[in-house]
Coordinates of C-alpha atoms and ligand atoms in Angstrom, one line a residue:
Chain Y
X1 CA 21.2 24.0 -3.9
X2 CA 18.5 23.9 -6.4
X3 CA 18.8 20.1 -7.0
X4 CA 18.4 19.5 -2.5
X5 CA 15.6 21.8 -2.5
X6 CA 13.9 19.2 -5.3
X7 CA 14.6 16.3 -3.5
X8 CA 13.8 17.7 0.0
X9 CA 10.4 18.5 -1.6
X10 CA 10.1 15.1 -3.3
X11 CA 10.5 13.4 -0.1
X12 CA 7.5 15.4 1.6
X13 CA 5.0 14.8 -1.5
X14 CA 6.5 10.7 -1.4
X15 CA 5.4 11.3 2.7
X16 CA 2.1 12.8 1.7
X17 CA 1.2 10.7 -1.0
X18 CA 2.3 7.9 1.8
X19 CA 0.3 9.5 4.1
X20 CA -2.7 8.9 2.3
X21 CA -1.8 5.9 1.1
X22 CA -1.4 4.1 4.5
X23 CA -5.4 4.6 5.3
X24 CA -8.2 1.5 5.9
X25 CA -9.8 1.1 2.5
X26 CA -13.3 2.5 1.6
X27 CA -14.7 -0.7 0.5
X28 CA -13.0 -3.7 1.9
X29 CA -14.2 -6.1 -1.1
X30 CA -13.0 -3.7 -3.6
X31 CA -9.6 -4.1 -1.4
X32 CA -9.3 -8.1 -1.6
X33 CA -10.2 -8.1 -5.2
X34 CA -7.4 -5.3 -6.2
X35 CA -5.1 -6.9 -4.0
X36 CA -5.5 -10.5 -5.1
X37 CA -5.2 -8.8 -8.9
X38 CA -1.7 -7.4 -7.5
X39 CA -0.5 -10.2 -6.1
X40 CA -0.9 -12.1 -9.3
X41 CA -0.1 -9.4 -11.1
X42 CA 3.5 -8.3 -9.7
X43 CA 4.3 -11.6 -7.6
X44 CA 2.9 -14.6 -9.6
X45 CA 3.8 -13.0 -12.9
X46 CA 7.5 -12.8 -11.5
X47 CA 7.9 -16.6 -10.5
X48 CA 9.2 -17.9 -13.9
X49 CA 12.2 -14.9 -14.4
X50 CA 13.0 -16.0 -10.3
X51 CA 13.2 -19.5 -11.4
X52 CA 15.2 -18.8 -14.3
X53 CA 18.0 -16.7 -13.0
X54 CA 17.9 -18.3 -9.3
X55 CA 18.6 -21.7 -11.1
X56 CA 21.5 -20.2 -13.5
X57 CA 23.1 -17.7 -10.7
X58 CA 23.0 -21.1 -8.0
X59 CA 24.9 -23.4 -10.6
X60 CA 27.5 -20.8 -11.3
X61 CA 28.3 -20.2 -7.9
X62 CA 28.3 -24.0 -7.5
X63 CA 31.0 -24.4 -10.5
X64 CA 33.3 -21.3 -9.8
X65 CA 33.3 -22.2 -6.2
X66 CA 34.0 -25.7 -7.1
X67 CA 36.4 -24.5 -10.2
X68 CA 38.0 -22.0 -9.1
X69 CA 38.5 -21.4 -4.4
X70 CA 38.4 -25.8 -3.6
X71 CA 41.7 -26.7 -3.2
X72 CA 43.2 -29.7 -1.8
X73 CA 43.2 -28.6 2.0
X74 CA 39.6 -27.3 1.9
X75 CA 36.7 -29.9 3.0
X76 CA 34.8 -31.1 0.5
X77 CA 31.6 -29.4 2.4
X78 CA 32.9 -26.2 1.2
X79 CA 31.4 -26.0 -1.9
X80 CA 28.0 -26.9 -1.1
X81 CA 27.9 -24.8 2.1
X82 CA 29.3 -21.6 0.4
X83 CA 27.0 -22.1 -2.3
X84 CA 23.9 -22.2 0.2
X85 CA 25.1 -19.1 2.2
X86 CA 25.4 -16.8 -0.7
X87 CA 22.0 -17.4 -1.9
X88 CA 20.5 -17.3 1.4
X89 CA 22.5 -14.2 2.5
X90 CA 22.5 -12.3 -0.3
X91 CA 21.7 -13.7 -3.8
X92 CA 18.0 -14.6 -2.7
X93 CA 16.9 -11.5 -0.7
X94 CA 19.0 -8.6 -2.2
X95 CA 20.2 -9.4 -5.3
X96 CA 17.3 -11.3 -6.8
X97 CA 14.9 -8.3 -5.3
X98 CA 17.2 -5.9 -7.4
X99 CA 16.5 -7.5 -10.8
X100 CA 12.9 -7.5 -8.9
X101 CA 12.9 -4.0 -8.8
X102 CA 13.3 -3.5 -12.5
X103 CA 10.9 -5.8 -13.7
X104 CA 7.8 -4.9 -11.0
X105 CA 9.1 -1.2 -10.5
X106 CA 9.1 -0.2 -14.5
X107 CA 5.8 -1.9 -14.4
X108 CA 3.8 0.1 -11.4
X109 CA 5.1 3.6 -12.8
X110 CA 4.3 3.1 -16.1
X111 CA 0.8 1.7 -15.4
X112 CA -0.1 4.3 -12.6
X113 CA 1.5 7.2 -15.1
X114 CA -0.6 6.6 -17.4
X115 CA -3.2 6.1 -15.3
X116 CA -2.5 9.4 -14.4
X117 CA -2.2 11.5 -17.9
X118 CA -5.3 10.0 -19.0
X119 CA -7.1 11.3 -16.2
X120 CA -8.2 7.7 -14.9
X121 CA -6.8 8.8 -11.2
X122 CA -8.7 12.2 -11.6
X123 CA -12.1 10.6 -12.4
X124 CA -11.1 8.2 -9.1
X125 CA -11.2 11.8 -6.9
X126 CA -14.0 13.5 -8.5
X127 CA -16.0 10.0 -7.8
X128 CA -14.8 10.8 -3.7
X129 CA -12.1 8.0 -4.4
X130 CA -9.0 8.0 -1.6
X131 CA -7.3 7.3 -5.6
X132 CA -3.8 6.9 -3.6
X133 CA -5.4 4.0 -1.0
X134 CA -7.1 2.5 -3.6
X135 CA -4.8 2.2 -6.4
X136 CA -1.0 2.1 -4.6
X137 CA -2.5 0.2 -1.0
X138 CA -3.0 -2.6 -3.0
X139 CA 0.6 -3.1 -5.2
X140 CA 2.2 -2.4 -1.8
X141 CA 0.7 -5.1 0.2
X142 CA 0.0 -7.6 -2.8
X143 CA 4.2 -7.3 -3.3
X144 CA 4.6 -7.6 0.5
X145 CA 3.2 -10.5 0.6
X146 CA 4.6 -12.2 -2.1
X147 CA 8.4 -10.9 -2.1
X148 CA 9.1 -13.6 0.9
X149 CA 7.6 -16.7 -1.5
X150 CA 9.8 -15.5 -4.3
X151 CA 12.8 -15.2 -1.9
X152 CA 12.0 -18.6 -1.1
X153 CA 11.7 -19.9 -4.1
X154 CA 15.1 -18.6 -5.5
X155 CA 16.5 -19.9 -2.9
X156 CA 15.2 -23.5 -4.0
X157 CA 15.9 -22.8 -7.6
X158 CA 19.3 -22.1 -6.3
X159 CA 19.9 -25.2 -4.6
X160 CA 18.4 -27.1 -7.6
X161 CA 20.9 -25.2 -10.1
X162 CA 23.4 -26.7 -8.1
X163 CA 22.3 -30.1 -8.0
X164 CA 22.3 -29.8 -11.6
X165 CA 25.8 -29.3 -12.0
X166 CA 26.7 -32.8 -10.4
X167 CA 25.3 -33.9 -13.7
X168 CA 28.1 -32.3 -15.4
X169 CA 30.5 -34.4 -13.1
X170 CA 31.8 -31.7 -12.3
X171 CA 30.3 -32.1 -8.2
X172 CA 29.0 -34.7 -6.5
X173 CA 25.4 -35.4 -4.9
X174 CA 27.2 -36.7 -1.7
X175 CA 29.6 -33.8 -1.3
X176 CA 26.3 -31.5 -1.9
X177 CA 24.7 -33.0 0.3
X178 CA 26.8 -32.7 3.2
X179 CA 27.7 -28.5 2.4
X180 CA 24.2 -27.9 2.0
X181 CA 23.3 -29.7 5.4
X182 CA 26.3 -28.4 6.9
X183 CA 25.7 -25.7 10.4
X184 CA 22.9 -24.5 8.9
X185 CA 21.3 -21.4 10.9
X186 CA 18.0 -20.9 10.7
X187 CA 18.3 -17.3 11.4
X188 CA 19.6 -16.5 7.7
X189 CA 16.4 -17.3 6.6
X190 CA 14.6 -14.9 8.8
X191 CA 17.0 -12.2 8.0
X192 CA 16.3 -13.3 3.9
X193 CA 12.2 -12.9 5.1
X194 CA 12.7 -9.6 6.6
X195 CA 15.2 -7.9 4.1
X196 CA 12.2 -9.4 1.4
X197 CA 9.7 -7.3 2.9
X198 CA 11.7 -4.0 3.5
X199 CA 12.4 -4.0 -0.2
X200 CA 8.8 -5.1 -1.6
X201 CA 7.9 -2.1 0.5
X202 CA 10.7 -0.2 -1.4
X203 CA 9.9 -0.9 -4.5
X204 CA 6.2 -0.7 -4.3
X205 CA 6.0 2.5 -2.5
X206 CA 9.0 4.3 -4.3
X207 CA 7.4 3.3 -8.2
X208 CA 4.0 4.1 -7.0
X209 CA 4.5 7.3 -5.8
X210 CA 6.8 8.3 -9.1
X211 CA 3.8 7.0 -11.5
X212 CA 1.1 8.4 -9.5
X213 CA 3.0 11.9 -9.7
X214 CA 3.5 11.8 -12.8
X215 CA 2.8 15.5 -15.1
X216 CA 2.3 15.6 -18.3
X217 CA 2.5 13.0 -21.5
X218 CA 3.9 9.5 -23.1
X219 CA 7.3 10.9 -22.2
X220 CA 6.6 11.9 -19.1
X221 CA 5.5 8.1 -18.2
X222 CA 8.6 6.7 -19.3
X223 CA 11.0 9.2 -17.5
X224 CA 9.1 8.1 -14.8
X225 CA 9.3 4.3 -15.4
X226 CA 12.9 4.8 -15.5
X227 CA 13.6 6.8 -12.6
X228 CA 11.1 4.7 -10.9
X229 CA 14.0 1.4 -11.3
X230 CA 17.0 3.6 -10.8
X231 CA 15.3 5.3 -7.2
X232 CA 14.2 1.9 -6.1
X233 CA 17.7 0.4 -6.8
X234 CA 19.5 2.6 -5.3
X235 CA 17.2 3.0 -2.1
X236 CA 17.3 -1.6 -1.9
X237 CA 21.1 -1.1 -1.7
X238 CA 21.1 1.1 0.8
X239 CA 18.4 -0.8 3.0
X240 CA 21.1 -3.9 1.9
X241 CA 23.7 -2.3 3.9
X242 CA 22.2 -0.9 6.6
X243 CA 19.6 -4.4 7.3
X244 CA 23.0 -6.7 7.0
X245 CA 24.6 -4.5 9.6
X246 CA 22.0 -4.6 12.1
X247 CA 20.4 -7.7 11.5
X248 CA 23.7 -9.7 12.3
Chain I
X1 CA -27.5 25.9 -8.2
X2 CA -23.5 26.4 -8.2
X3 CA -22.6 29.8 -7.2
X4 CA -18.7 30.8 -8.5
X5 CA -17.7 34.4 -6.9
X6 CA -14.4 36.4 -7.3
X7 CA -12.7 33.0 -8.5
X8 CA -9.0 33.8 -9.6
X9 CA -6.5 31.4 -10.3
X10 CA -3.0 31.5 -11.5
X11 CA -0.1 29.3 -12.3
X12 CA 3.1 30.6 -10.5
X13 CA 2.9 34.1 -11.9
X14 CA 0.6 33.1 -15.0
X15 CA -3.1 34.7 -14.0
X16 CA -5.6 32.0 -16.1
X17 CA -8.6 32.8 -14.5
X18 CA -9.5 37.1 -13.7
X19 CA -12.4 37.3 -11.0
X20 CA -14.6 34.9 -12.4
X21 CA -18.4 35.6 -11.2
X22 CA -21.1 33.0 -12.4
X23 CA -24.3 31.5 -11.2
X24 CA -25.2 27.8 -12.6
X25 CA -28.6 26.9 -11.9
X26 CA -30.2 23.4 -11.2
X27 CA -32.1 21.5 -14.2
X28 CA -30.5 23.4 -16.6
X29 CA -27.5 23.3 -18.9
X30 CA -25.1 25.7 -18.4
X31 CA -22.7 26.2 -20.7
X32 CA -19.1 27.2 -20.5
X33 CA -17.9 28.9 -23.9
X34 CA -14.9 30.0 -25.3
X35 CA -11.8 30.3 -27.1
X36 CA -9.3 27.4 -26.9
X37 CA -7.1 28.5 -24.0
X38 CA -9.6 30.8 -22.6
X39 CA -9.4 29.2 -19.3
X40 CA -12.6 26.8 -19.7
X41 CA -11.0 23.7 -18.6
X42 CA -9.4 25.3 -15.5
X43 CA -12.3 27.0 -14.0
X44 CA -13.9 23.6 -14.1
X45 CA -11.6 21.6 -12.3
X46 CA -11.5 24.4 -9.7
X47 CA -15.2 24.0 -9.3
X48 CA -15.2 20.1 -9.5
X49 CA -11.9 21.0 -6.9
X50 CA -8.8 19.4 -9.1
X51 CA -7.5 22.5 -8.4
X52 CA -7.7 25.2 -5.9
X53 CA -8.4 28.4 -6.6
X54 CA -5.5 31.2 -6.0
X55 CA -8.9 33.2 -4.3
X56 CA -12.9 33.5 -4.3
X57 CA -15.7 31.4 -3.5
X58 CA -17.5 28.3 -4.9
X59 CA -20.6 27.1 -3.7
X60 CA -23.2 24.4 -3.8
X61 CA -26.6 25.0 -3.2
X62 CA -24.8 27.7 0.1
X63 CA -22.4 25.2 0.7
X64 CA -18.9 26.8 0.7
X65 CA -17.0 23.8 -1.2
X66 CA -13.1 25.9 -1.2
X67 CA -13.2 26.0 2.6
X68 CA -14.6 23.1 3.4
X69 CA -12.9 20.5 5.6
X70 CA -11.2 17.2 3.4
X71 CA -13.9 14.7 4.7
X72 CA -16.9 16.8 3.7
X73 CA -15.4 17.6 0.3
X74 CA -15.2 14.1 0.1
X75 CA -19.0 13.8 1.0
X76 CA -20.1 16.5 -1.4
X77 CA -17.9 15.2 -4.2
X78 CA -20.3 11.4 -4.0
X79 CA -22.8 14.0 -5.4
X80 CA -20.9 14.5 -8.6
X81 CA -20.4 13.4 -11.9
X82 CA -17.7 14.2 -14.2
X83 CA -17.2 13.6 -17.9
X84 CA -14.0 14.0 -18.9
X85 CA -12.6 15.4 -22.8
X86 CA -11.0 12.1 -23.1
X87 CA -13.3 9.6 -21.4
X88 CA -11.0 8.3 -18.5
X89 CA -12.7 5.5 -18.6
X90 CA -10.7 2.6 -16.5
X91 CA -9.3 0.7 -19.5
X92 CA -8.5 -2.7 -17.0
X93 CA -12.0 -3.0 -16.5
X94 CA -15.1 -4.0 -18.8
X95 CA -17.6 -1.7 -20.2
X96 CA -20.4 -2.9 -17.5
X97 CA -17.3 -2.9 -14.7
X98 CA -16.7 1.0 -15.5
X99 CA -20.1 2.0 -14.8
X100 CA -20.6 -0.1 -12.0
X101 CA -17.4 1.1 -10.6
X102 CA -19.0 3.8 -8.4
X103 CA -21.9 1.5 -6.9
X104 CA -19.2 -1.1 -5.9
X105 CA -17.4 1.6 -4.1
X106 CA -20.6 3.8 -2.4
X107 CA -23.6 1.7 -2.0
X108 CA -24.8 -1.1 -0.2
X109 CA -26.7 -2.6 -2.8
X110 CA -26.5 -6.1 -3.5
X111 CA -24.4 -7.6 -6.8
X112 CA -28.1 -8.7 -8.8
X113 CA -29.1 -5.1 -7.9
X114 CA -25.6 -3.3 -9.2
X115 CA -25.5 -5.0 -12.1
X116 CA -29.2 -4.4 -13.2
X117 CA -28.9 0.1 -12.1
X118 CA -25.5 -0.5 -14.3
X119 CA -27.0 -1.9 -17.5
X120 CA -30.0 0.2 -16.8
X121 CA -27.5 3.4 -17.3
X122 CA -26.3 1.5 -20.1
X123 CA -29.5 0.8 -21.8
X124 CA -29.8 5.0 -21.0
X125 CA -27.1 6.1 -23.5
X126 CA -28.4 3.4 -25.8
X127 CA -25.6 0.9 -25.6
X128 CA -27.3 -2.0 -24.7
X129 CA -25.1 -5.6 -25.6
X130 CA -21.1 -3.6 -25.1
X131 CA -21.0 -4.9 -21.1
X132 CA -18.0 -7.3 -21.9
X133 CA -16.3 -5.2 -23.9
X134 CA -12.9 -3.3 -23.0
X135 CA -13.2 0.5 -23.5
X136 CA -10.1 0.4 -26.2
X137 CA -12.8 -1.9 -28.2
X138 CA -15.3 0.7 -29.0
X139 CA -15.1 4.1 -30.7
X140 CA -15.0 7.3 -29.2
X141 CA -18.4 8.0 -29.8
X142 CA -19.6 5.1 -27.3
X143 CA -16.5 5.8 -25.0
X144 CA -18.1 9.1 -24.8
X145 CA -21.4 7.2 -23.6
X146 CA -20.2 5.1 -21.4
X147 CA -18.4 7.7 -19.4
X148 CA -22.2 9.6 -19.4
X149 CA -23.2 5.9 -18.1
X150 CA -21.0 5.8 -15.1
X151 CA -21.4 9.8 -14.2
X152 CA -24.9 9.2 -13.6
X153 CA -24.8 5.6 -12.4
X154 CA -25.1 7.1 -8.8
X155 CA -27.8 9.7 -9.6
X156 CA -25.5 12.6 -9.2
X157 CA -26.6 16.7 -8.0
X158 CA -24.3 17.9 -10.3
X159 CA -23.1 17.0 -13.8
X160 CA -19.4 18.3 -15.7
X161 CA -19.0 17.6 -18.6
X162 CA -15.4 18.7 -20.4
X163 CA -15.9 19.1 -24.1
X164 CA -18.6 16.1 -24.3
X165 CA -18.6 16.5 -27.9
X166 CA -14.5 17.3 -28.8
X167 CA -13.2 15.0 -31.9
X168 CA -17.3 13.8 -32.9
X169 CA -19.1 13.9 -36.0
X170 CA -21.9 16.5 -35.8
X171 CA -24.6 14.0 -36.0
X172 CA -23.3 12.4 -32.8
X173 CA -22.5 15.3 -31.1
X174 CA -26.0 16.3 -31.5
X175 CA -26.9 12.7 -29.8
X176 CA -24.6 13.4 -26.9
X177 CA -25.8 16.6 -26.3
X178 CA -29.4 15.5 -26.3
X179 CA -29.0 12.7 -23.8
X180 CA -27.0 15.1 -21.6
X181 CA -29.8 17.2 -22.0
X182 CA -32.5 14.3 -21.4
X183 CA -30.4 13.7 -17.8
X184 CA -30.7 16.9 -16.9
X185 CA -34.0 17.9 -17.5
X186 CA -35.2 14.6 -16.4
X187 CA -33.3 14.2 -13.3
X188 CA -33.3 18.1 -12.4
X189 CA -29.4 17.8 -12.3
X190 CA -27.2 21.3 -11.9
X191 CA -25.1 20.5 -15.0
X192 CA -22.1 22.4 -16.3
X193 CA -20.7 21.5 -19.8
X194 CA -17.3 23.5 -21.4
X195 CA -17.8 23.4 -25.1
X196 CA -16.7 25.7 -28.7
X197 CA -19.1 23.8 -30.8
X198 CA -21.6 26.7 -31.9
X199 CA -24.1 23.6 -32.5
X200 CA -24.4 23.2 -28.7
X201 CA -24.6 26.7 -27.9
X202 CA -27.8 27.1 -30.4
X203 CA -28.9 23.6 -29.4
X204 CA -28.7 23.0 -25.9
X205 CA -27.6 26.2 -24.2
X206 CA -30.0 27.4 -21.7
X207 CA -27.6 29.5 -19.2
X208 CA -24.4 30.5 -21.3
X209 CA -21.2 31.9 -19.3
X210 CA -18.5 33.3 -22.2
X211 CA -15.2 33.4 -21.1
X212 CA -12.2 35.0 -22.7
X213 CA -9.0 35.2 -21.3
X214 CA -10.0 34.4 -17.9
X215 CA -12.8 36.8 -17.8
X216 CA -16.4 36.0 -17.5
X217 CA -17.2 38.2 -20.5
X218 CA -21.2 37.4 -20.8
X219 CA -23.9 35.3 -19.2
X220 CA -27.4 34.8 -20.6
X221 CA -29.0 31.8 -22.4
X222 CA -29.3 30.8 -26.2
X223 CA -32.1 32.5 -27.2
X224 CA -30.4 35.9 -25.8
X225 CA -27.2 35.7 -27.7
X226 CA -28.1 36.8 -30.9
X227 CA -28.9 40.4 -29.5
X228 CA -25.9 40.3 -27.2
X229 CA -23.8 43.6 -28.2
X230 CA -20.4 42.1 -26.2
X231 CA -17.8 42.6 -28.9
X232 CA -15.6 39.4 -27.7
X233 CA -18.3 37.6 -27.9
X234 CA -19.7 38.6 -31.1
X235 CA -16.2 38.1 -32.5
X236 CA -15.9 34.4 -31.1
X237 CA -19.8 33.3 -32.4
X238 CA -19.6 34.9 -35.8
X239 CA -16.2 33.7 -36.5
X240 CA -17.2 31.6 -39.4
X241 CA -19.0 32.5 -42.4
X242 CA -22.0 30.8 -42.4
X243 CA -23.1 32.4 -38.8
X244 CA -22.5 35.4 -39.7
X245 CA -24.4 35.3 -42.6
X246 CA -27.3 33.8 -40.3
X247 CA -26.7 36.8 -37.9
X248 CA -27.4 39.3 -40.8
X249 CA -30.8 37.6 -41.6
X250 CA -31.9 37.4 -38.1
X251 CA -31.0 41.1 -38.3
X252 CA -32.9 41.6 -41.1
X253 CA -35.7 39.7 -39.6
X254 CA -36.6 41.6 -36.7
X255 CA -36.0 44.8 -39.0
X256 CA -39.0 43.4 -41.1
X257 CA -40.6 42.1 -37.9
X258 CA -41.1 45.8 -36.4
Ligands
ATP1 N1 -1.3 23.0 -14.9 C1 -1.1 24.2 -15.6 N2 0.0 24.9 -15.4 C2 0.2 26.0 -16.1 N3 -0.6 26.6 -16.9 C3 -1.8 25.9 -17.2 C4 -2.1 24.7 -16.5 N4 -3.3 24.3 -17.0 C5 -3.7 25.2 -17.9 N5 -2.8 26.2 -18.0 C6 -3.0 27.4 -18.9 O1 -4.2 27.9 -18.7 C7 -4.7 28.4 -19.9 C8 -6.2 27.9 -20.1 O2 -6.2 26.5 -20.3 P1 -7.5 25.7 -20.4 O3 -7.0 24.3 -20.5 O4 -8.4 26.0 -19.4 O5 -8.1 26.1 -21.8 P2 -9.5 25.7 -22.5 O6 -10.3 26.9 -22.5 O7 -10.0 24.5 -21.8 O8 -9.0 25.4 -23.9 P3 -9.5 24.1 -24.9 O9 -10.8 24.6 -25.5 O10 -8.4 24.1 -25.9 O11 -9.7 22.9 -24.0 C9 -3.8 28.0 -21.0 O12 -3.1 29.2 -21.4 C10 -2.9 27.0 -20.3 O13 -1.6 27.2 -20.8
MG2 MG1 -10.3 22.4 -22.3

């Protein structure tokens, strides 16, 4: 009973603090600048780690798929194609946004907590400050705008982490080639775009408002960092089911 | 002037502050004293509006600031500057990016112009040469400044300072509290500053509230105290030896004097 009545009234401050989030800047060239910092910040600052695991995680599909489901009666296609649909379908825009959320999430709470405990976001209001639009606005839209590139990039690394494996003879270019080209609908990519910007939203929001809320000291920060991950995780896998479901 | 009637405020059934009356009155420095955990720190930040008050009245110059819609709060809070007890200075940006921080946001000015009011603050609280510097580069001391800096980069009606002076050496206390006072006088600000440090009191204090345990105990001004019969407040002054000792010969004094 007590633990709904908590939540309940975590869900109105996370509207309210939402609420005046979601407003038109005071000063639109404060706005850019912040927001170009964010986008560097969260999205450019995360292209190596997508790079990295999207490379790996597309050559391992590529090898167990290859290893371990092509048989004899299967087309050679298989292996490429199967490899392309997982990371477009779900590695790329869920999955990849999940280790996201860990890296970008930890980082907004903790830096908007303490923010908060060293009363950086109440010298923003006593100045006359929207502190919320100016501070979480920013992270939001930066992320927002950069979670499609990354999902579009992992999907590359992917396909270039399976390439890779033909150099361990294990596949071949040609038989690559011909999965990765093989009925390829374009409305996956979409739904990988879409699902991308749902969860930068997600993430953003959910860690912002968790850091920004944040009473009390060090300790306080870092329950909040952590809560921030395991909220935002929990909420991409939800959107995950419910997006797949309705988007095909 | 800052007008504070029948202010109470309490935390779930905790009562900090007990009908709270004080007046605060432009070009001065009025000082907010008492014990640690008397309530000093929470009647501010209901005045500055941090937090609002269980019940009472605050006003500014007759405006009622408790009751007032969002948007003019808003408005009337542009008139404001705040000094917090640890700085809060924003530690992403430089030393000259912190005290322009609140011309960037409010005025129209061009970048030449911002920059030159900044340093101009800067040059103010004599720290002339830190603009590049990150506030975690410089001691506490010149944090302390630079926070003065960007309260008054805006030419603020009303001053708060929290404890300007908590964790300096007396000497630079004694700087602080002089260029607070310098702002004030010169710029005829309404400026409110929460202190223990009995070298402020003597030094600076012009309108004195005492509070203790969420009562306003006493108000008069520095020269007044040393008659003031209030036994709390007598009790908190001559805590330490060396006042009272001074107390006994000002006694003595004004014995001789008659
Ligand atoms: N957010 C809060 N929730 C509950 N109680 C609080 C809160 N803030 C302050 N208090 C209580 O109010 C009382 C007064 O605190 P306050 O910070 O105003 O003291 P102070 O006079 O500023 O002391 P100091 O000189 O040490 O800064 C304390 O007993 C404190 O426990
Ligand atoms: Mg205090």
């Amino acid at each position: 009973m007590i633990s709904l009545k908590r939540s309940l009234t975590e869900l109105g401050q996370y509207v309210q603090t939402m609420g005046r989030t979601l407003a038109v800047p005071d000063r639109m060239r404060m706005f850019y600048k912040q927001y170009v910092t964010e986008m560097y910040q969260l999205g450019y600052n995360s292209i190596g780690l997508v790079l990295i695991i999207s490379f790996f995680i597309g050559a391992v599909i590529c090898l167990q798929i290859k290893l371990n489901i092509q048989s004899a009666w299967m087309p050679r296609m298989v292996v490429g194609y199967t490899t392309r649909e997982i990371m477009l379908l779900e590695f790329s825009s869920s999955v990849m946004c999940l280790i996201l959320s860990g890296k970008v999430g930890s980082n907004i709470a903790s830096e908007l907590g303490t923010m908060r405990i060293t009363q950086q976001i109440d010298a923003l209001d006593i100045m006359g400050v929207n502190s919320a639009n100016y501070l979480i606005l920013p992270k939001i839209l930066g992320l927002m705008t950069m979670m499609p590139v990354l999902v579009t990039l992992s999907v590359f690394a992917g396909i270039v982490g399976a390439y890779a494996t033909s150099f361990m003879g294990i596949t071949t270019i040609p038989e690559l080639d011909e999965g990765f080209r093989y009925d390829f609908n374009q409305w996956f990519f979409w739904c990988g775009m879409i699902k991308a910007v749902v969860y930068a939203f997600i993430i953003s929001s959910v860690s912002a408002f968790k850091g920004y809320s944040v009473v009390g000291g060090s300790v306080e920060v870092g329950k909040a960092s952590t809560d921030a991950v395991v909220a935002s995780s929990i909420l991409v896998l939800f959107a995950d089911v419910f997006l797949t479901q309705i988007l095909t | 002037m800052i007008q504070v009637s029948h202010l109470f405020k309490s935390f779930d059934d905790k009562e900090v502050l007990k009908d709270i009356n004080a007046t605060f009155k432009n070009g001065q420095i009025n000082l907010i004293i008492g014990q640690s955990g008397s309530g000093k720190t929470v009647l501010m930040k209901n005045i500055v509006g941090l937090l609002t008050p269980t019940k009472g009245q605050i006003l500014y110059d007759d405006r009622d600031f408790v009751s007032m819609p969002k948007k003019e709060k808003i408005l009337l809070r542009r008139e404001m500057g705040m000094i917090f007890q640890s700085a809060a200075l924003f530690d992403s940006l430089t030393v000259l990016e912190n005290v322009m921080f609140p011309l960037d946001m409010f005025s129209d000015l061009s970048r030449d112009e911002r920059v030159k009011r900044a340093q101009l603050c800067l040059e103010r609280v004599n720290l002339k040469g830190t603009d590049k510097k990150l506030p975690a580069e410089l001691s506490g001391g010149m944090q302390k400044r630079v926070a003065i800096a960007r309260a008054i980069v805006l030419q603020p009606r009303y001053l708060f300072c929290d404890e300007p002076n908590s964790g300096l050496d007396p000497k630079t206390s004694i700087v602080i509290d002089e260029l607070i006072q310098g702002i004030t006088h010169e710029d005829q600000i309404t400026t409110i500053v929460n202190t223990h440090d009995m070298n402020s009191v003597m030094g600076i204090g012009e309108n004195i509230t005492f509070i203790c345990e969420g009562r306003a105990e006493w108000q008069g001004s520095n020269k007044e105290i040393m008659d003031a019969t209030n036994k709390p407040l007598q009790d908190f002054i001559f805590s330490s030896d060396i006042l009272r000792q001074a107390k006994i010969a000002y006694d003595e004094q004004k014995i001789t004097r008659k």
